[in-house]
CSV table of C-alpha atoms in Angstrom, one decimal:
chain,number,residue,atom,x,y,z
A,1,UNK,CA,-82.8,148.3,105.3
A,2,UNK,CA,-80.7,146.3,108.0
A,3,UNK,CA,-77.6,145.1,106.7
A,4,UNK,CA,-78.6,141.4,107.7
A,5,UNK,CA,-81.4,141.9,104.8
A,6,UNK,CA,-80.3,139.8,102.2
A,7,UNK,CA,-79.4,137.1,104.3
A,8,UNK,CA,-82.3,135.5,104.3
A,9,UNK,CA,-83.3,135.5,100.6
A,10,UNK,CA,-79.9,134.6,99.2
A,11,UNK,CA,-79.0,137.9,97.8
A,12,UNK,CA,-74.8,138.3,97.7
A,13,UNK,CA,-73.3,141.8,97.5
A,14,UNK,CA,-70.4,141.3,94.6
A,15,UNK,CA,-68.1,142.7,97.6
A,16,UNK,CA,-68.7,139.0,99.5
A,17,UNK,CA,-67.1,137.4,96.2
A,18,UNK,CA,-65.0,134.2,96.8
A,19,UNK,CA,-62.0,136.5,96.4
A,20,UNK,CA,-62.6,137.7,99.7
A,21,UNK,CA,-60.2,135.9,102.9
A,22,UNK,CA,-59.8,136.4,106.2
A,23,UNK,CA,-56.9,136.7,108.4
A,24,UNK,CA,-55.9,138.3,112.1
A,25,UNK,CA,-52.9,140.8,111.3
A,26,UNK,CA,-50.7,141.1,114.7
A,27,UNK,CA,-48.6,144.5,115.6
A,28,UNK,CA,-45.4,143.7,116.4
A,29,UNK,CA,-42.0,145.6,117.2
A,30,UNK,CA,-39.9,141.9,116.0
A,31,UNK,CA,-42.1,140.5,113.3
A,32,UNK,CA,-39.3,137.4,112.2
A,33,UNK,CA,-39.0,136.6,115.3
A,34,UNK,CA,-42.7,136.7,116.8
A,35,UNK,CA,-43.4,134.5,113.7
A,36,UNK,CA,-41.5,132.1,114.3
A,37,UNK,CA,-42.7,131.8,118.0
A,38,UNK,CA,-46.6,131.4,116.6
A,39,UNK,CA,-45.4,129.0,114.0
A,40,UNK,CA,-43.6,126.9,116.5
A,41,UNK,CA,-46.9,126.9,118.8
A,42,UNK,CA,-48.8,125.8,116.1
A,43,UNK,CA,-46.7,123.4,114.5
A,44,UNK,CA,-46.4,125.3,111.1
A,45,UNK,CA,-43.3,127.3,109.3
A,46,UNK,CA,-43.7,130.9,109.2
A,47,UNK,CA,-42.7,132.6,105.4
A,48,UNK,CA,-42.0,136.0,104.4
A,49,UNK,CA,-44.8,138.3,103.2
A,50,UNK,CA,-45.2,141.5,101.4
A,51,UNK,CA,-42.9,143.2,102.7
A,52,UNK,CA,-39.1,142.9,105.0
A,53,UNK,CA,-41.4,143.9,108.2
A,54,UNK,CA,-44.0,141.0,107.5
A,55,UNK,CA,-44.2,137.8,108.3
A,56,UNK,CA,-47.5,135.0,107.8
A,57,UNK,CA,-47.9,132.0,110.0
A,58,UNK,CA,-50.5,129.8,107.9
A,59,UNK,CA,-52.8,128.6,110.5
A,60,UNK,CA,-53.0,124.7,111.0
A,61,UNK,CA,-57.0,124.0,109.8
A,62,UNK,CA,-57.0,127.1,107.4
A,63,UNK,CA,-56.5,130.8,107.7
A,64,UNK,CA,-53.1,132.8,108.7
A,65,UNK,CA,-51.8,134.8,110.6
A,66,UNK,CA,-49.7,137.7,109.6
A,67,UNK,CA,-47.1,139.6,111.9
A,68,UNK,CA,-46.1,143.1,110.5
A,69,UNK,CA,-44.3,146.4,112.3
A,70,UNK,CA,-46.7,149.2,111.6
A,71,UNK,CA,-45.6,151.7,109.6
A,72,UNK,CA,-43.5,154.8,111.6
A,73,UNK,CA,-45.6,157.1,110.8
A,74,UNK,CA,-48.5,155.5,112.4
A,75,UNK,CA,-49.1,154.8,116.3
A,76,UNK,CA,-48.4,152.3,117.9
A,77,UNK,CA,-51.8,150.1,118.5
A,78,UNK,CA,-53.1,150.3,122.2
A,79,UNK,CA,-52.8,147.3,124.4
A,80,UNK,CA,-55.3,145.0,123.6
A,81,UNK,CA,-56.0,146.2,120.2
A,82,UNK,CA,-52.9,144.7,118.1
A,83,UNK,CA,-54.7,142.1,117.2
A,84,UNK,CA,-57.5,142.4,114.4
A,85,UNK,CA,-59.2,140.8,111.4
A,86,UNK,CA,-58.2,141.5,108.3
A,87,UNK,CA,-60.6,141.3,105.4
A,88,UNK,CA,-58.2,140.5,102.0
A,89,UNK,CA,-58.7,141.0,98.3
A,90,UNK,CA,-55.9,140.4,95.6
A,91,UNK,CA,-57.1,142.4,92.6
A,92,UNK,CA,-55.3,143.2,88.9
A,93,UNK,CA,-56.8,147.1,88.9
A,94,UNK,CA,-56.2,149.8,90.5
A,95,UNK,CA,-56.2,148.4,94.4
A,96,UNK,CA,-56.9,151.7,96.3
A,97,UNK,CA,-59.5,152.0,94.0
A,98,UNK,CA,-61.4,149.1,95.0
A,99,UNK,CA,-60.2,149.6,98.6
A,100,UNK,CA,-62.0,153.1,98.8
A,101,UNK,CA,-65.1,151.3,96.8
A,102,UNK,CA,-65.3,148.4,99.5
A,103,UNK,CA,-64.7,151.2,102.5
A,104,UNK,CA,-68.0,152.7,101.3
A,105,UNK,CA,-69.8,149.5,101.7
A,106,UNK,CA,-68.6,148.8,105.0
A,107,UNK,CA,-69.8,152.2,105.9
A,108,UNK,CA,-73.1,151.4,104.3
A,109,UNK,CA,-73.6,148.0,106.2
A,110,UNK,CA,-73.0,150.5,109.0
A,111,UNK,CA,-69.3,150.4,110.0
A,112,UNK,CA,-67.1,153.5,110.4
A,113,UNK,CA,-64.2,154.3,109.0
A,114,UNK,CA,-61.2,155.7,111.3
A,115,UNK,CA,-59.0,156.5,108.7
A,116,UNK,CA,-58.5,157.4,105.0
A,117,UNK,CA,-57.6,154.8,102.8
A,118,UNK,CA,-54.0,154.5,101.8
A,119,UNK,CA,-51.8,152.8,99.2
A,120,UNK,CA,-48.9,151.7,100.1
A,121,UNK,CA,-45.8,149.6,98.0
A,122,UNK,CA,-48.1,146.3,98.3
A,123,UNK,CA,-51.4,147.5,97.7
A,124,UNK,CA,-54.0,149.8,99.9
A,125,UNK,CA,-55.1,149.2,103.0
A,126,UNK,CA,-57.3,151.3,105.8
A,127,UNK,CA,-58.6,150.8,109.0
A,128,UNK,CA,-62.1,150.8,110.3
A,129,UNK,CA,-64.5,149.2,112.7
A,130,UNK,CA,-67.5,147.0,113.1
A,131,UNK,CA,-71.2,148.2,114.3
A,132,UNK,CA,-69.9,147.3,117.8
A,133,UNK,CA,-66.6,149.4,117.6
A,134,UNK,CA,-64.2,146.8,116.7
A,135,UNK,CA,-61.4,147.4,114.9
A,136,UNK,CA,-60.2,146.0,111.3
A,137,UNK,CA,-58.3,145.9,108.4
A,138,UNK,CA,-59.0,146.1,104.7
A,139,UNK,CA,-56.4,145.5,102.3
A,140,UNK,CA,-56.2,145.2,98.9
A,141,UNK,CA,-53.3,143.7,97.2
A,142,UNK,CA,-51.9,144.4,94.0
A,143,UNK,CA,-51.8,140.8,91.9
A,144,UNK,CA,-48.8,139.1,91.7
A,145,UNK,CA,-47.3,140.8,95.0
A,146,UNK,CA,-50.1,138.0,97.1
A,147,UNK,CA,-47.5,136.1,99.2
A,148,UNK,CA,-50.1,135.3,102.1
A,149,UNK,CA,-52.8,132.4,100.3
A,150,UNK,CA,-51.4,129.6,102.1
């Protein structure tokens, strides 16, 4: 079965719920202050996020833009990949739970998955990419710590 099945005939996986938003995370070494640059290009006021090291820039028709400093024990992303998509949930269970749940169905619509899912102080979040071998993020967020709905 292609993963472009369902389309046709209406079916919805419960994973494409309304709960689901997108966004384009940004790796940066000054996340403050490349905020405030983006916000001031696009005419909007950047806001804390999650965390001391992130930053979102609420887009000016809808979306966001979040700036974070990836964590030290990670690489650095390579030129050209720092910026990605970033598929959100906010949840009230247990969010690397879900997170490792909704990796599995990314797998099955026939991503891959380049890391294990972690959870971190704001939630879980893992990395992955599309068909084409495009990178992306997955985070969950714990409810109540959801700072980035515009």
């Amino acid at each position: 079965m292609d993963h472009t099945d369902g389309l046709e005939n209406g079916d919805h996986d419960p994973m494409k719920a309304a709960d689901i938003s997108l966004s384009w995370v940004l790796a940066s070494r000054r996340p403050q202050q490349l905020a405030r640059f983006y916000a001031d290009l696009l005419g909007t006021s950047p806001r804390p996020g999650v965390a001391d090291h992130h930053w979102i820039v609420p887009l000016p028709a809808q979306g966001m833009l979040q700036i974070y400093t990836p964590s030290r024990s990670r690489p650095w992303p390579d030129a050209g990949s720092a910026l990605a998509p970033c598929l959100q949930r906010t949840i009230q269970t247990d969010p690397l739970e879900e997170l490792q749940a909704w990796q599995q169905h990314v797998i099955e619509l026939g991503g891959r998955s380049t890391e294990e899912p972690r959870l971190e102080s704001f939630g879980a979040e893992c990395w992955l990419e599309d068909p084409e071998g495009q990178r992306f993020l997955l985070l969950v967020l714990r409810s109540g710590l959801d700072r980035t709905r515009n």
